[in-house]
Coordinates of C-alpha atoms and ligand atoms in Angstrom, one line a residue:
M1 CA -7.2 -5.8 -58.1
A2 CA -8.3 -3.8 -55.1
D3 CA -7.3 -0.1 -55.1
Y4 CA -5.7 1.6 -52.0
V5 CA -5.4 5.2 -51.0
E6 CA -3.3 6.4 -48.1
N7 CA -5.9 7.4 -45.3
G8 CA -3.9 8.0 -42.1
P9 CA -5.1 9.9 -39.1
L10 CA -4.8 13.7 -38.8
A11 CA -1.7 14.2 -36.8
S12 CA -3.1 16.9 -34.5
S13 CA -6.4 15.1 -33.8
L14 CA -4.7 11.8 -33.1
M15 CA -2.2 13.4 -30.7
E16 CA -5.0 15.2 -28.9
A17 CA -6.9 11.9 -28.6
A18 CA -3.7 10.2 -27.4
R19 CA -3.8 12.6 -24.4
S20 CA -6.7 10.6 -23.0
F21 CA -5.3 7.1 -23.6
G22 CA -4.9 5.5 -20.1
N23 CA -5.9 7.1 -16.9
Y24 CA -2.7 8.9 -15.8
D25 CA -1.9 11.2 -13.0
L26 CA 1.5 12.8 -12.5
G27 CA 2.7 9.8 -10.5
S28 CA 1.7 7.1 -13.0
A29 CA 2.9 9.2 -15.9
L30 CA 6.4 9.6 -14.3
A31 CA 6.3 5.9 -13.5
D32 CA 6.0 5.1 -17.2
L33 CA 9.2 7.1 -17.9
V34 CA 11.0 5.4 -15.0
D35 CA 9.9 2.1 -16.7
N36 CA 11.8 3.2 -19.8
S37 CA 14.8 4.2 -17.8
I38 CA 14.9 0.8 -16.0
K39 CA 14.6 -1.0 -19.4
A40 CA 17.6 1.0 -20.5
T41 CA 19.5 -0.4 -17.5
A42 CA 19.7 3.0 -15.7
S43 CA 20.8 3.0 -12.1
I44 CA 20.0 6.7 -11.5
V45 CA 16.9 8.5 -12.4
E46 CA 16.8 12.2 -11.6
I47 CA 13.4 13.9 -11.7
T48 CA 13.1 17.7 -11.4
C49 CA 9.8 19.4 -11.0
F50 CA 10.2 23.2 -11.3
W51 CA 7.3 25.5 -10.8
N52 CA 9.0 28.2 -12.8
D53 CA 6.5 31.0 -11.9
G54 CA 3.5 29.2 -13.3
Q55 CA 5.2 27.9 -16.4
P56 CA 6.3 24.5 -14.9
V57 CA 8.9 22.3 -16.4
I58 CA 9.4 18.6 -15.4
S59 CA 12.4 16.7 -16.5
V60 CA 13.5 13.1 -16.1
K61 CA 17.2 12.2 -16.7
D62 CA 18.7 8.8 -16.6
D63 CA 22.0 7.2 -16.9
G64 CA 20.7 4.3 -19.1
Y65 CA 22.2 3.3 -22.4
G66 CA 20.4 6.0 -24.3
M67 CA 19.2 6.0 -27.9
S68 CA 20.8 6.6 -31.2
K69 CA 19.1 9.1 -33.5
A70 CA 17.2 6.4 -35.4
E71 CA 16.1 4.8 -32.1
L72 CA 15.0 8.1 -30.7
H73 CA 13.0 8.9 -33.8
S74 CA 11.3 5.5 -33.6
A75 CA 10.7 6.0 -29.9
M76 CA 8.9 9.3 -30.5
R77 CA 6.5 7.6 -32.9
L78 CA 3.1 6.6 -31.6
A79 CA 2.8 2.9 -31.2
S80 CA 6.4 2.3 -32.0
I81 CA 6.4 -1.3 -31.0
D82 CA 4.0 -4.1 -31.8
P83 CA 2.4 -5.1 -28.5
R84 CA 2.3 -8.7 -29.8
D85 CA 6.1 -8.9 -30.0
E86 CA 7.8 -10.9 -27.4
R87 CA 9.4 -8.6 -24.9
A88 CA 12.8 -9.1 -23.2
A89 CA 12.2 -10.3 -19.6
E90 CA 13.3 -7.1 -18.0
D91 CA 11.3 -4.9 -20.4
L92 CA 8.6 -2.9 -18.5
G93 CA 7.1 -1.5 -21.7
R94 CA 3.9 -2.8 -23.2
F95 CA 2.4 -1.0 -26.2
G96 CA 5.1 1.2 -27.6
L97 CA 3.0 4.1 -26.4
G98 CA 4.1 4.8 -22.8
L99 CA 6.5 7.6 -23.5
K100 CA 4.0 9.5 -25.7
T101 CA 0.8 8.8 -23.8
A102 CA 2.3 9.4 -20.4
S103 CA 3.9 12.6 -21.5
F104 CA 0.9 14.0 -23.3
S105 CA -1.4 13.1 -20.5
Q106 CA 0.5 15.8 -18.6
C107 CA 2.0 18.3 -21.1
R108 CA 1.6 19.7 -24.6
R109 CA 5.4 20.0 -25.3
L110 CA 7.6 16.9 -25.1
S111 CA 11.3 17.0 -25.8
V112 CA 13.6 14.0 -25.6
F113 CA 17.4 14.2 -25.7
S114 CA 19.6 11.2 -25.7
K115 CA 23.2 10.3 -25.8
R116 CA 24.3 6.9 -27.0
K117 CA 27.9 5.9 -27.3
G118 CA 28.8 9.6 -27.0
K119 CA 26.6 10.7 -29.9
T120 CA 23.6 13.0 -29.1
A121 CA 20.1 13.1 -30.6
G122 CA 17.1 15.2 -29.9
A123 CA 13.4 15.4 -30.9
R124 CA 10.4 17.3 -29.9
W125 CA 6.6 17.2 -30.3
D126 CA 4.7 20.4 -29.6
L127 CA 1.0 19.8 -29.9
D128 CA 0.4 23.5 -30.7
D129 CA 2.6 23.2 -33.8
L130 CA 1.1 20.0 -35.2
K131 CA -1.2 20.2 -38.1
D132 CA -2.3 17.3 -40.4
K133 CA 1.2 15.8 -40.7
F134 CA 3.4 14.2 -38.1
L135 CA 6.2 16.7 -38.5
M136 CA 8.7 16.4 -35.6
E137 CA 11.0 19.2 -34.6
I138 CA 14.7 18.4 -34.3
P139 CA 16.3 20.8 -31.8
S140 CA 19.5 22.5 -32.8
P141 CA 22.9 20.8 -32.1
E142 CA 23.6 23.5 -29.5
E143 CA 20.4 22.8 -27.7
Q144 CA 21.1 19.0 -27.8
R145 CA 24.6 19.5 -26.5
E146 CA 23.4 21.8 -23.7
A147 CA 20.6 19.3 -22.8
V148 CA 22.9 16.2 -22.4
S149 CA 25.7 18.1 -20.7
E150 CA 24.6 17.2 -17.2
F151 CA 23.6 13.6 -17.4
P152 CA 23.8 11.8 -14.0
G153 CA 26.3 9.3 -15.3
K154 CA 28.3 12.0 -17.1
S155 CA 28.1 9.8 -20.2
D156 CA 25.2 8.1 -22.0
G157 CA 21.7 8.6 -20.9
T158 CA 18.3 10.2 -21.8
L159 CA 16.5 13.4 -20.8
V160 CA 12.8 13.7 -21.2
R161 CA 11.4 17.2 -20.7
W162 CA 7.8 18.2 -20.3
E163 CA 6.7 21.8 -20.8
K164 CA 3.2 23.4 -21.2
L165 CA 1.9 21.3 -18.3
D166 CA -1.7 22.3 -18.9
R167 CA -3.1 19.4 -17.0
L168 CA -1.2 20.1 -13.8
T169 CA -1.8 23.8 -13.9
E170 CA -5.4 23.1 -14.9
G171 CA -5.1 25.7 -17.6
G172 CA -3.9 28.3 -15.1
E173 CA -6.5 27.5 -12.4
A174 CA -4.1 25.6 -10.1
G175 CA -1.3 27.2 -8.3
E176 CA 2.0 26.3 -6.8
D177 CA 0.4 24.6 -3.7
E178 CA -1.5 22.2 -6.0
F179 CA 1.6 21.6 -8.0
N180 CA 3.6 20.7 -4.8
A181 CA 0.8 18.5 -3.6
A182 CA 0.8 16.6 -6.9
I183 CA 4.6 16.1 -6.6
I184 CA 4.2 14.7 -3.0
E185 CA 1.6 12.3 -4.3
A186 CA 3.8 11.3 -7.2
K187 CA 6.7 10.6 -4.9
R188 CA 4.5 8.3 -2.8
H189 CA 3.4 6.5 -6.0
I190 CA 7.0 5.9 -7.2
A191 CA 8.1 4.8 -3.8
L192 CA 5.5 2.1 -3.8
V193 CA 5.4 1.1 -7.5
F194 CA 9.2 0.6 -7.7
H195 CA 9.9 -0.4 -4.2
R196 CA 11.5 -3.7 -5.2
F197 CA 13.9 -1.9 -7.6
L198 CA 14.7 0.8 -4.9
E199 CA 15.4 -2.0 -2.5
G200 CA 17.8 -3.5 -5.0
E201 CA 16.0 -6.8 -5.3
G202 CA 17.7 -9.1 -7.9
R203 CA 19.8 -6.2 -9.3
K204 CA 23.5 -5.7 -9.3
K205 CA 23.0 -2.1 -8.4
K206 CA 19.9 -0.8 -6.7
L207 CA 17.9 1.8 -8.6
S208 CA 18.1 5.3 -7.2
V209 CA 15.3 7.7 -8.0
I210 CA 15.9 11.3 -7.0
L211 CA 13.1 13.8 -7.0
N212 CA 14.0 17.4 -6.6
N213 CA 17.3 16.4 -4.9
D214 CA 15.6 14.0 -2.5
E215 CA 16.3 10.3 -2.8
I216 CA 12.9 8.4 -2.9
L217 CA 13.0 5.7 -0.3
P218 CA 11.3 2.4 -1.1
F219 CA 7.9 1.8 0.5
D220 CA 7.4 -1.9 1.1
P221 CA 3.6 -2.5 1.4
F222 CA 4.3 -5.8 3.3
N223 CA 6.8 -4.4 5.8
K224 CA 8.8 -7.6 5.2
N225 CA 11.6 -6.5 7.4
H226 CA 9.4 -6.3 10.5
D227 CA 9.5 -9.3 12.8
A228 CA 5.7 -9.1 13.3
T229 CA 4.9 -9.4 9.6
Q230 CA 3.8 -12.9 9.1
P231 CA 4.6 -14.5 5.7
L232 CA 2.3 -17.4 4.9
H233 CA 3.0 -20.4 2.6
N234 CA 3.9 -19.2 -0.9
E235 CA 2.2 -20.8 -3.9
V236 CA 3.0 -21.2 -7.5
I237 CA 0.3 -21.3 -10.2
S238 CA 1.2 -22.7 -13.5
Y239 CA -0.5 -21.0 -16.4
K240 CA 0.3 -21.7 -20.1
G241 CA 3.7 -23.0 -19.0
K242 CA 4.5 -19.8 -17.2
R243 CA 4.8 -19.4 -13.4
I244 CA 2.7 -17.1 -11.3
Q245 CA 4.1 -16.8 -7.8
M246 CA 2.1 -15.8 -4.8
Q247 CA 3.4 -14.8 -1.4
P248 CA 0.8 -13.8 1.1
Y249 CA 1.7 -11.7 4.2
I250 CA -0.3 -10.8 7.2
L251 CA 0.8 -7.3 8.3
P252 CA 1.6 -6.6 11.9
H253 CA -1.3 -6.1 14.2
H254 CA -1.5 -2.5 15.6
S255 CA -0.3 -3.6 19.0
K256 CA 3.0 -4.8 17.5
V257 CA 4.2 -1.7 15.8
S258 CA 4.6 2.0 16.6
Q259 CA 1.7 4.2 15.7
Q260 CA 3.9 5.9 13.1
E261 CA 4.6 2.6 11.5
Y262 CA 1.1 1.4 11.6
E263 CA -0.2 4.6 9.9
A264 CA 2.6 4.6 7.3
L265 CA 1.7 1.0 6.3
S266 CA -1.9 1.8 6.1
G267 CA -1.4 3.8 2.9
A268 CA -3.4 6.9 1.9
E269 CA -6.7 4.9 1.5
G270 CA -6.3 2.9 4.7
Y271 CA -5.9 -0.7 5.5
L272 CA -9.4 -1.7 4.5
R273 CA -9.0 -0.4 1.0
N274 CA -5.4 -1.6 0.6
Q275 CA -5.9 -5.2 1.5
G276 CA -5.7 -7.8 -1.3
F277 CA -3.5 -8.7 -4.1
Y278 CA -0.4 -6.7 -5.2
I279 CA 0.3 -7.6 -8.7
Y280 CA 3.8 -7.2 -10.0
R281 CA 4.9 -7.5 -13.6
Q282 CA 8.6 -7.9 -13.7
K283 CA 8.8 -6.7 -10.1
R284 CA 7.0 -3.5 -11.0
L285 CA 3.7 -3.0 -9.2
I286 CA 0.9 -2.6 -11.6
I287 CA -2.2 -2.9 -9.5
H288 CA -2.8 -3.2 -5.8
G289 CA -5.4 -3.5 -3.1
T290 CA -7.9 -5.7 -4.9
W291 CA -9.4 -9.2 -4.4
F292 CA -10.6 -9.0 -8.0
R293 CA -14.1 -9.2 -6.7
L294 CA -13.5 -12.7 -5.5
A295 CA -14.0 -11.6 -1.9
P296 CA -15.2 -8.6 -0.1
H297 CA -12.8 -6.0 1.4
G298 CA -13.6 -7.2 4.9
E299 CA -12.7 -5.7 8.2
L300 CA -11.2 -9.0 9.4
S301 CA -8.9 -9.5 6.4
K302 CA -7.7 -6.0 6.3
L303 CA -4.2 -7.0 7.3
A304 CA -3.8 -9.5 4.5
R305 CA -1.7 -8.5 1.4
V306 CA -0.5 -10.9 -1.3
Q307 CA 2.4 -10.4 -3.5
V308 CA 1.7 -11.9 -6.9
D309 CA 4.5 -12.1 -9.5
I310 CA 3.6 -12.4 -13.2
P311 CA 6.0 -12.4 -16.0
N312 CA 5.5 -9.9 -18.9
S313 CA 5.0 -12.9 -21.2
L314 CA 1.5 -13.2 -19.8
D315 CA 0.5 -9.6 -20.7
S316 CA -2.1 -10.5 -23.2
E317 CA -3.7 -13.1 -20.9
W318 CA -3.8 -10.6 -18.0
R319 CA -4.9 -7.8 -20.3
I320 CA -2.6 -5.1 -18.9
N321 CA -4.0 -1.7 -19.9
V322 CA -2.1 1.2 -21.3
D323 CA -1.3 3.0 -18.1
K324 CA -0.4 -0.4 -16.5
S325 CA -2.9 0.4 -13.7
D326 CA -5.2 -2.6 -14.3
A327 CA -5.2 -6.2 -15.3
Q328 CA -8.0 -8.7 -15.9
L329 CA -7.6 -12.2 -14.6
P330 CA -7.6 -15.3 -16.8
A331 CA -10.6 -17.3 -15.7
R332 CA -8.6 -20.4 -14.8
V333 CA -6.4 -18.4 -12.5
K334 CA -9.4 -17.0 -10.7
T335 CA -10.3 -20.4 -9.2
R336 CA -6.9 -20.8 -7.7
L337 CA -6.8 -17.3 -6.3
K338 CA -10.1 -17.9 -4.7
Q339 CA -8.7 -20.8 -2.7
V340 CA -5.7 -18.8 -1.7
I341 CA -7.9 -16.0 -0.5
E342 CA -9.9 -18.4 1.7
R343 CA -6.8 -19.7 3.4
I344 CA -5.4 -16.2 4.0
R345 CA -8.5 -14.7 5.3
K346 CA -8.7 -17.4 7.9
T347 CA -5.2 -16.6 9.2
S348 CA -5.7 -12.9 9.0
T349 CA -8.9 -13.1 11.0
R350 CA -7.1 -15.0 13.7
V351 CA -4.4 -12.3 13.9
Y352 CA -7.0 -9.7 14.2
T353 CA -9.2 -11.2 16.8
G354 CA -6.6 -13.1 18.8
R355 CA -5.1 -10.1 20.4
G356 CA -5.9 -7.3 22.8
S357 CA -8.8 -9.0 24.3
R358 CA -8.4 -9.5 28.0
V359 CA -11.4 -11.8 28.0
G360 CA -11.1 -15.4 29.0
R361 CA -7.4 -15.5 29.7
S362 CA -6.7 -18.8 31.4
G363 CA -6.1 -18.7 35.1
I364 CA -7.4 -15.1 35.4
T365 CA -10.9 -14.2 36.5
T366 CA -12.0 -11.5 34.2
V367 CA -14.7 -8.9 34.5
W368 CA -16.2 -9.7 31.0
K369 CA -16.8 -13.1 29.5
R370 CA -16.9 -14.0 25.8
R371 CA -19.7 -16.6 25.0
A372 CA -19.8 -18.2 21.6
I373 CA -23.0 -20.1 21.1
H374 CA -24.3 -21.4 17.8
G375 CA -21.9 -19.2 15.9
Q376 CA -23.1 -16.1 17.8
V377 CA -20.7 -14.3 20.1
K378 CA -21.9 -12.5 23.1
Y379 CA -20.1 -10.5 25.8
I380 CA -21.5 -10.8 29.3
V381 CA -20.4 -9.6 32.7
N382 CA -18.8 -12.5 34.6
R383 CA -21.3 -13.4 37.3
E384 CA -18.5 -15.5 39.1
H385 CA -16.3 -12.5 39.6
P386 CA -16.1 -12.2 43.4
L387 CA -17.0 -8.5 43.4
V388 CA -20.0 -9.1 41.2
E389 CA -21.0 -12.2 43.1
Q390 CA -20.9 -10.3 46.4
V391 CA -23.3 -7.6 45.1
L392 CA -25.6 -10.3 43.6
Q393 CA -25.9 -11.9 47.0
N394 CA -27.0 -8.6 48.4
E395 CA -30.7 -8.1 49.2
K396 CA -30.9 -5.3 46.5
A397 CA -29.6 -7.8 43.9
A398 CA -32.7 -7.6 41.7
G399 CA -32.0 -4.0 40.6
F400 CA -28.4 -4.8 40.1
K401 CA -29.2 -7.8 37.9
G402 CA -31.5 -5.7 35.7
M403 CA -28.7 -3.2 35.4
L404 CA -26.2 -5.8 34.3
D405 CA -28.7 -7.1 31.7
L406 CA -29.2 -3.5 30.4
I407 CA -25.4 -2.9 30.1
E408 CA -24.8 -6.2 28.3
T409 CA -27.7 -5.9 25.8
N410 CA -26.7 -2.4 25.0
L411 CA -23.0 -2.9 24.5
P412 CA -22.3 -0.6 21.4
V413 CA -20.8 -3.5 19.5
E414 CA -21.0 -1.9 16.0
T415 CA -19.6 1.4 17.0
L416 CA -16.8 -0.3 18.8
F417 CA -16.1 -2.4 15.8
A418 CA -16.1 0.6 13.5
D419 CA -13.8 2.5 15.8
L420 CA -11.4 -0.4 16.0
G421 CA -11.4 -0.8 12.3
E422 CA -10.8 2.8 11.6
N423 CA -8.2 3.7 14.3
P424 CA -7.5 0.9 16.7
R425 CA -4.9 2.8 18.6
D426 CA -7.4 5.5 19.5
V427 CA -9.7 3.1 21.2
V428 CA -8.5 2.9 24.8
Q429 CA -10.1 1.4 27.9
T430 CA -11.3 4.0 30.3
E431 CA -8.5 4.2 32.8
T432 CA -9.1 2.6 36.2
D433 CA -9.4 5.4 38.8
T434 CA -6.8 4.8 41.5
D435 CA -9.1 5.6 44.4
A436 CA -11.8 3.3 43.0
L437 CA -9.1 0.6 42.4
F438 CA -7.9 0.8 46.0
E439 CA -11.5 0.8 47.3
A440 CA -12.2 -2.4 45.2
T441 CA -9.0 -3.9 46.5
R442 CA -10.0 -3.4 50.1
T443 CA -13.4 -4.9 49.3
I444 CA -12.1 -8.0 47.6
I445 CA -9.6 -8.6 50.4
S446 CA -12.3 -8.3 53.0
I447 CA -14.5 -10.8 51.1
F448 CA -11.7 -13.4 51.1
V449 CA -10.6 -12.6 54.7
D450 CA -14.2 -12.9 55.9
A451 CA -14.4 -16.2 54.2
G452 CA -11.6 -17.4 56.4
M453 CA -8.8 -17.4 53.8
K454 CA -5.2 -17.4 54.8
A455 CA -3.1 -14.3 54.0
E456 CA -1.0 -15.9 51.4
D457 CA -4.0 -17.4 49.6
V458 CA -5.7 -14.0 49.6
R459 CA -2.7 -12.6 48.0
K460 CA -2.6 -15.2 45.3
K461 CA -6.3 -15.1 44.7
V462 CA -6.4 -11.3 44.3
R463 CA -3.6 -11.4 41.8
A464 CA -5.6 -13.8 39.6
I465 CA -8.6 -11.5 39.4
E466 CA -9.1 -8.5 37.1
P467 CA -8.7 -5.6 37.4
F468 CA -6.2 -6.4 40.1
A469 CA -4.1 -8.7 38.0
S470 CA -3.4 -6.0 35.4
N471 CA -2.8 -3.3 38.1
W472 CA -0.8 -5.5 40.4
L473 CA 2.2 -3.1 40.8
Q474 CA -0.1 -0.3 41.8
I475 CA -2.0 -2.3 44.5
K476 CA 0.8 -4.6 45.7
D477 CA 1.7 -2.5 48.7
L478 CA -1.9 -2.0 49.7
V479 CA -2.5 -5.8 49.5
D480 CA 0.7 -6.5 51.5
Q481 CA -0.3 -3.9 54.2
T482 CA -3.9 -5.2 54.4
V483 CA -3.2 -8.9 54.5
G484 CA 0.3 -8.8 56.0
A485 CA 3.4 -8.8 53.9
K486 CA 4.9 -12.0 52.6
K487 CA 7.9 -13.1 54.7
Ligands
LIG1 N1 14.9 6.6 -21.2 C1 15.1 5.8 -22.2 N2 16.3 5.3 -22.5 C2 16.5 4.5 -23.6 N3 15.5 4.2 -24.5 C3 14.2 4.7 -24.2 C4 14.0 5.5 -23.1 N4 12.7 5.9 -23.2 C5 12.2 5.3 -24.3 N5 13.1 4.5 -24.9 C6 12.9 3.7 -26.1 O1 11.7 4.1 -26.7 C7 10.8 3.0 -26.9 C8 9.4 3.4 -26.8 O2 9.0 3.7 -25.5 P1 7.5 3.8 -25.0 O3 6.8 4.7 -25.8 O4 7.5 4.0 -23.5 O5 7.0 2.3 -25.3 P2 7.4 0.9 -24.6 O6 8.0 1.2 -23.3 O7 6.1 0.2 -24.5 O8 8.3 0.2 -25.6 C9 11.2 2.0 -25.9 O9 11.0 0.7 -26.3 C10 12.8 2.3 -25.8 O10 13.4 1.5 -26.8
LIG2 MG1 7.6 2.5 -21.9

């Protein structure tokens, strides 16, 4: 018979180690608490972040169904739930760790108070009080009553309170400004991660998350409500009898939305970084802005974002990590995703290159021409443009020809591309100078008149040539005066 001795971990050491499980920041730590509130069917979550003269306190209150004393005690235990257990479909939990790891990633003192069917319970871990045993503090009945007295639903619910926020204050190094900056960042994170709950998707009542008295508004990374957002064909992948749904979107081109909207949708890291798959587990965003190394984060696909819905029953296959920030793809799914990417990138590229260019519009004689030969694209000055043609017929044409070649071969393509990628709205065409425009108008008219064209034909012809076509309103009167107004 084998012999056994109890050989558990040292409480204080294990809890200190638990502080580094996962890769949390304030936003993702708070998101883990919101997950728990959602699971407890809360419709209101109130977050308060109080600087408190450098002794900050953060609390999260919900109007969920709360916990009984026994449930609370079990919830405060590390790894309270076996990750192999089947989870209810709406359960956003994963390892039975979230409450503890998320909290200790931010603070050293965690208190939880809960009210279930009118009965209150409370429990506290203070890492500074822990020694070798897992001795949990039970706050006094008065403290419990006081804590649950202002629940958002005025009845059942849960309050999680963090004190000794050494990570946020960086052990006293960081001040109130940094604290406030972290809160703003956290707010952005919650607005994105829970946007489908905040929009009320598939819920009887939409979730409302209030941070320091401000309601957090959903941030939809696909801008689905905008007319110019282009949804592509959705696809379903069957994996181990479970359905993975994919809905690709091509975001509006910058010419289709206001600058404000364009920038808001870009996200903090920009379009380039934020393209790719947006993976939702039970409608909760767990990872975003990645092609899972199946494709590059290309300039031309930067408007493509794909909503992917996976059920929590595929957790072990997707290998969701503790802080729910990452997942690894099952190999068989990869192949399918790759095909989807190919299809999307083609469309996205079209959206991106199909607009804004005034080159080669049918029926209009442009100044520049786009030439695609053997897969290479070149831009050349249109030699058939009447104004260019006229100069080329001149006796000094040789010098002018050389000049054109010089301009064409030195077009700063890469800089232009980079600028357009970075900030398309800031790249504007040099405005046509009015005097120069009028001068050019007179020249072009004289060319046609000298060629013996009738007034009405001159008018039509000028209107079909750039830059006159685009500036027609400005030059109309001049044209009318010069060639004789239309009857
Ligand atoms: N706000 C809450 N309301 C009700 N129950 C909660 C709340 N927070 C945590 N719990 C309970 O505590 C358990 C442990 O939570 P947690 O450590 O986050 O692990 P997990 O979410 O993976 O189950 C949850 O499964 C839930 O039963
Ligand atoms: Mg949880």
